[in-house]
């Protein structure tokens, strides 16, 4: 999904879900990603999320790899706690 400029927001297919996520503090990108996944009947995402272990149980290397995968900048200088925070707020 292309990055939205400061005055734009990502394209959203499920407006109610998007607004609820934004009200809960999710970023525009994260809220749009989740709302659009819920609008796609072939994806069938749950409200809770996947079955992955909580980030606190991941190694720093695994957290770094995930941060790299989703494009979090400055990840190489982050410790485990900072990586967890960055992943949750992405």
Coordinates of N, CA and C in Angstrom, one line a residue:
X1 N 0.8 -1.2 0.0 CA 0.0 0.0 0.0 C 0.9 1.2 0.0
X2 N 0.6 2.2 -0.9 CA 1.5 3.4 -0.9 C 1.3 4.2 0.4
X3 N 2.4 4.9 0.8 CA 2.3 5.7 2.0 C 1.4 6.9 1.7
X4 N 0.6 7.2 2.7 CA -0.2 8.4 2.6 C 0.6 9.7 3.0
X5 N 0.3 10.8 2.3 CA 1.0 12.0 2.7 C 0.3 12.5 4.0
X6 N 0.9 13.5 4.6 CA 0.4 14.0 5.9 C -1.1 14.3 5.9
X7 N -1.6 14.9 4.8 CA -3.0 15.3 4.7 C -3.9 14.2 4.2
X8 N -3.4 13.1 3.7 CA -4.2 12.0 3.1 C -4.2 10.9 4.1
X9 N -5.2 10.0 3.9 CA -5.1 8.8 4.6 C -5.2 7.6 3.7
X10 N -4.8 6.4 4.1 CA -4.9 5.3 3.2 C -6.3 5.0 2.8
X11 N -6.5 4.3 1.6 CA -7.8 3.9 1.2 C -8.4 2.9 2.2
X12 N -9.6 3.1 2.6 CA -10.3 2.3 3.6 C -11.5 1.7 3.0
X13 N -11.7 0.3 3.2 CA -12.9 -0.4 2.7 C -13.9 -0.6 3.8
X14 N -13.5 -0.6 5.1 CA -14.4 -0.8 6.2 C -14.2 0.4 7.2
X15 N -15.0 1.4 6.9 CA -14.9 2.7 7.6 C -15.1 2.5 9.1
X16 N -16.1 1.8 9.5 CA -16.4 1.7 11.0 C -15.3 1.0 11.7
X17 N -14.7 0.0 11.2 CA -13.5 -0.7 11.8 C -12.4 0.3 11.8
X18 N -12.1 1.0 10.7 CA -11.0 1.9 10.7 C -11.2 3.0 11.8
X19 N -12.3 3.6 12.0 CA -12.5 4.6 13.0 C -12.4 4.0 14.4
X20 N -12.8 2.8 14.6 CA -12.7 2.2 15.9 C -11.2 2.0 16.3
X21 N -10.5 1.5 15.3 CA -9.0 1.3 15.5 C -8.3 2.6 15.7
X22 N -8.6 3.7 15.0 CA -8.0 5.0 15.2 C -8.4 5.5 16.6
X23 N -9.6 5.4 17.0 CA -10.0 5.8 18.3 C -9.2 5.1 19.4
X24 N -8.8 3.8 19.1 CA -8.1 3.1 20.1 C -6.6 3.4 20.0
X25 N -6.2 4.3 19.1 CA -4.8 4.7 19.1 C -4.0 4.1 18.0
X26 N -4.6 3.3 17.1 CA -3.8 2.7 16.0 C -3.4 3.7 15.0
X27 N -2.2 3.6 14.3 CA -1.8 4.5 13.3 C -2.8 4.4 12.1
X28 N -2.8 5.4 11.3 CA -3.6 5.4 10.1 C -3.3 4.2 9.2
X29 N -2.0 3.9 9.0 CA -1.6 2.8 8.2 C -2.1 1.4 8.8
X30 N -1.9 1.3 10.1 CA -2.3 0.0 10.7 C -3.8 -0.2 10.7
X31 N -4.6 0.9 11.0 CA -6.0 0.9 11.0 C -6.6 0.5 9.6
X32 N -6.0 1.1 8.6 CA -6.4 0.8 7.2 C -6.1 -0.6 6.8
X33 N -4.9 -1.1 7.2 CA -4.5 -2.4 6.9 C -5.5 -3.5 7.5
X34 N -5.8 -3.3 8.8 CA -6.7 -4.2 9.5 C -8.2 -4.1 8.9
X35 N -8.6 -2.8 8.7 CA -10.0 -2.6 8.2 C -10.1 -3.2 6.8
X36 N -9.1 -3.1 6.0 CA -9.2 -3.6 4.7 C -9.1 -5.2 4.7
X37 N -8.4 -5.7 5.6 CA -8.3 -7.2 5.7 C -9.7 -7.7 6.1
X38 N -10.3 -7.0 7.1 CA -11.6 -7.5 7.5 C -12.7 -7.4 6.4
X39 N -12.5 -6.4 5.5 CA -13.5 -6.2 4.4 C -13.2 -7.3 3.3
X40 N -12.1 -8.0 3.3 CA -11.8 -9.0 2.3 C -12.2 -10.3 2.8
X41 N -13.3 -10.9 2.3 CA -13.8 -12.1 2.8 C -12.8 -13.3 2.6
X42 N -11.9 -13.2 1.7 CA -10.9 -14.4 1.6 C -9.9 -14.4 2.7
X43 N -9.7 -13.2 3.4 CA -8.7 -13.2 4.4 C -9.1 -13.7 5.8
X44 N -10.4 -13.4 6.1 CA -11.0 -13.8 7.4 C -10.2 -13.5 8.6
X45 N -9.7 -12.3 8.8 CA -8.9 -12.0 10.1 C -9.8 -12.0 11.3
X46 N -9.3 -12.5 12.4 CA -10.1 -12.4 13.6 C -9.9 -11.0 14.3
X47 N -10.7 -10.7 15.3 CA -10.5 -9.5 16.0 C -9.3 -9.5 16.9
X48 N -9.0 -10.7 17.4 CA -7.9 -10.8 18.4 C -6.6 -10.8 17.7
X49 N -6.5 -11.3 16.5 CA -5.2 -11.4 15.8 C -4.8 -12.9 15.6
X50 N -3.6 -13.1 15.3 CA -3.1 -14.4 15.0 C -2.7 -15.2 16.3
X51 N -2.1 -16.3 16.1 CA -1.7 -17.2 17.2 C -0.2 -17.0 17.6
X52 N 0.4 -16.0 17.1 CA 1.8 -15.7 17.4 C 2.0 -15.4 18.9
X53 N 3.2 -15.8 19.4 CA 3.6 -15.5 20.8 C 3.6 -14.0 21.0
X54 N 3.4 -13.5 22.2 CA 3.6 -12.1 22.4 C 5.0 -11.6 22.1
X55 N 5.2 -10.4 21.7 CA 6.5 -9.9 21.4 C 7.5 -10.1 22.5
X56 N 7.0 -10.0 23.7 CA 8.0 -10.1 24.9 C 8.7 -11.5 24.9
X57 N 8.0 -12.5 24.3 CA 8.6 -13.8 24.2 C 9.5 -14.0 23.0
X58 N 9.6 -13.1 22.1 CA 10.4 -13.1 20.9 C 11.9 -12.8 21.3
X59 N 12.8 -13.2 20.5 CA 14.2 -12.8 20.7 C 14.4 -11.4 20.0
X60 N 15.4 -10.7 20.4 CA 15.6 -9.4 19.8 C 15.9 -9.5 18.3
X61 N 16.6 -10.6 17.9 CA 16.8 -10.9 16.5 C 15.5 -11.1 15.7
X62 N 14.6 -11.8 16.3 CA 13.3 -12.0 15.6 C 12.5 -10.7 15.5
X63 N 12.6 -9.9 16.6 CA 11.9 -8.6 16.5 C 12.5 -7.7 15.5
X64 N 13.9 -7.7 15.4 CA 14.6 -7.0 14.4 C 14.1 -7.4 13.0
X65 N 14.1 -8.7 12.8 CA 13.7 -9.2 11.4 C 12.3 -8.8 11.1
X66 N 11.4 -8.8 12.0 CA 10.0 -8.4 11.8 C 10.0 -6.9 11.5
X67 N 10.7 -6.1 12.2 CA 10.8 -4.6 12.0 C 11.4 -4.3 10.6
X68 N 12.4 -5.1 10.2 CA 12.9 -5.0 8.9 C 11.9 -5.3 7.8
X69 N 11.2 -6.4 8.0 CA 10.2 -6.8 7.1 C 9.1 -5.8 6.8
X70 N 8.7 -5.0 7.9 CA 7.7 -4.0 7.7 C 8.2 -2.6 7.5
X71 N 9.5 -2.5 7.5 CA 10.2 -1.2 7.1 C 10.3 -0.2 8.3
X72 N 10.5 -0.6 9.5 CA 10.6 0.4 10.6 C 12.0 0.9 10.5
X73 N 12.1 2.2 10.4 CA 13.4 2.9 10.4 C 14.1 3.0 11.7
X74 N 15.4 3.0 11.8 CA 16.1 3.2 13.0 C 16.2 1.9 13.9
X75 N 15.7 0.8 13.3 CA 15.7 -0.5 14.0 C 17.0 -1.0 14.5
X76 N 18.1 -0.7 13.8 CA 19.4 -1.3 14.1 C 19.9 -0.7 15.5
X77 N 19.4 0.5 15.9 CA 19.9 1.1 17.1 C 18.9 0.8 18.3
X78 N 17.8 0.1 18.0 CA 16.8 -0.2 19.0 C 17.1 -1.4 19.9
X79 N 16.8 -1.3 21.2 CA 16.9 -2.5 22.0 C 15.6 -3.2 21.9
X80 N 15.5 -4.3 22.6 CA 14.3 -5.2 22.5 C 13.0 -4.4 22.9
X81 N 13.0 -3.7 24.0 CA 11.8 -2.9 24.3 C 11.4 -1.9 23.3
X82 N 12.4 -1.2 22.7 CA 12.1 -0.2 21.7 C 11.6 -0.9 20.4
X83 N 12.1 -2.0 20.1 CA 11.6 -2.8 18.9 C 10.1 -3.2 19.1
X84 N 9.8 -3.7 20.3 CA 8.4 -4.1 20.6 C 7.5 -2.9 20.5
X85 N 7.9 -1.7 21.1 CA 7.1 -0.5 21.0 C 6.9 -0.1 19.5
X86 N 8.0 -0.1 18.7 CA 7.9 0.3 17.3 C 7.0 -0.6 16.6
X87 N 7.1 -1.9 16.8 CA 6.2 -2.9 16.1 C 4.7 -2.7 16.5
X88 N 4.5 -2.5 17.7 CA 3.1 -2.3 18.2 C 2.5 -1.0 17.7
X89 N 3.3 0.0 17.4 CA 2.8 1.3 17.0 C 2.9 1.5 15.5
X90 N 3.3 0.5 14.8 CA 3.5 0.7 13.3 C 2.1 0.6 12.7

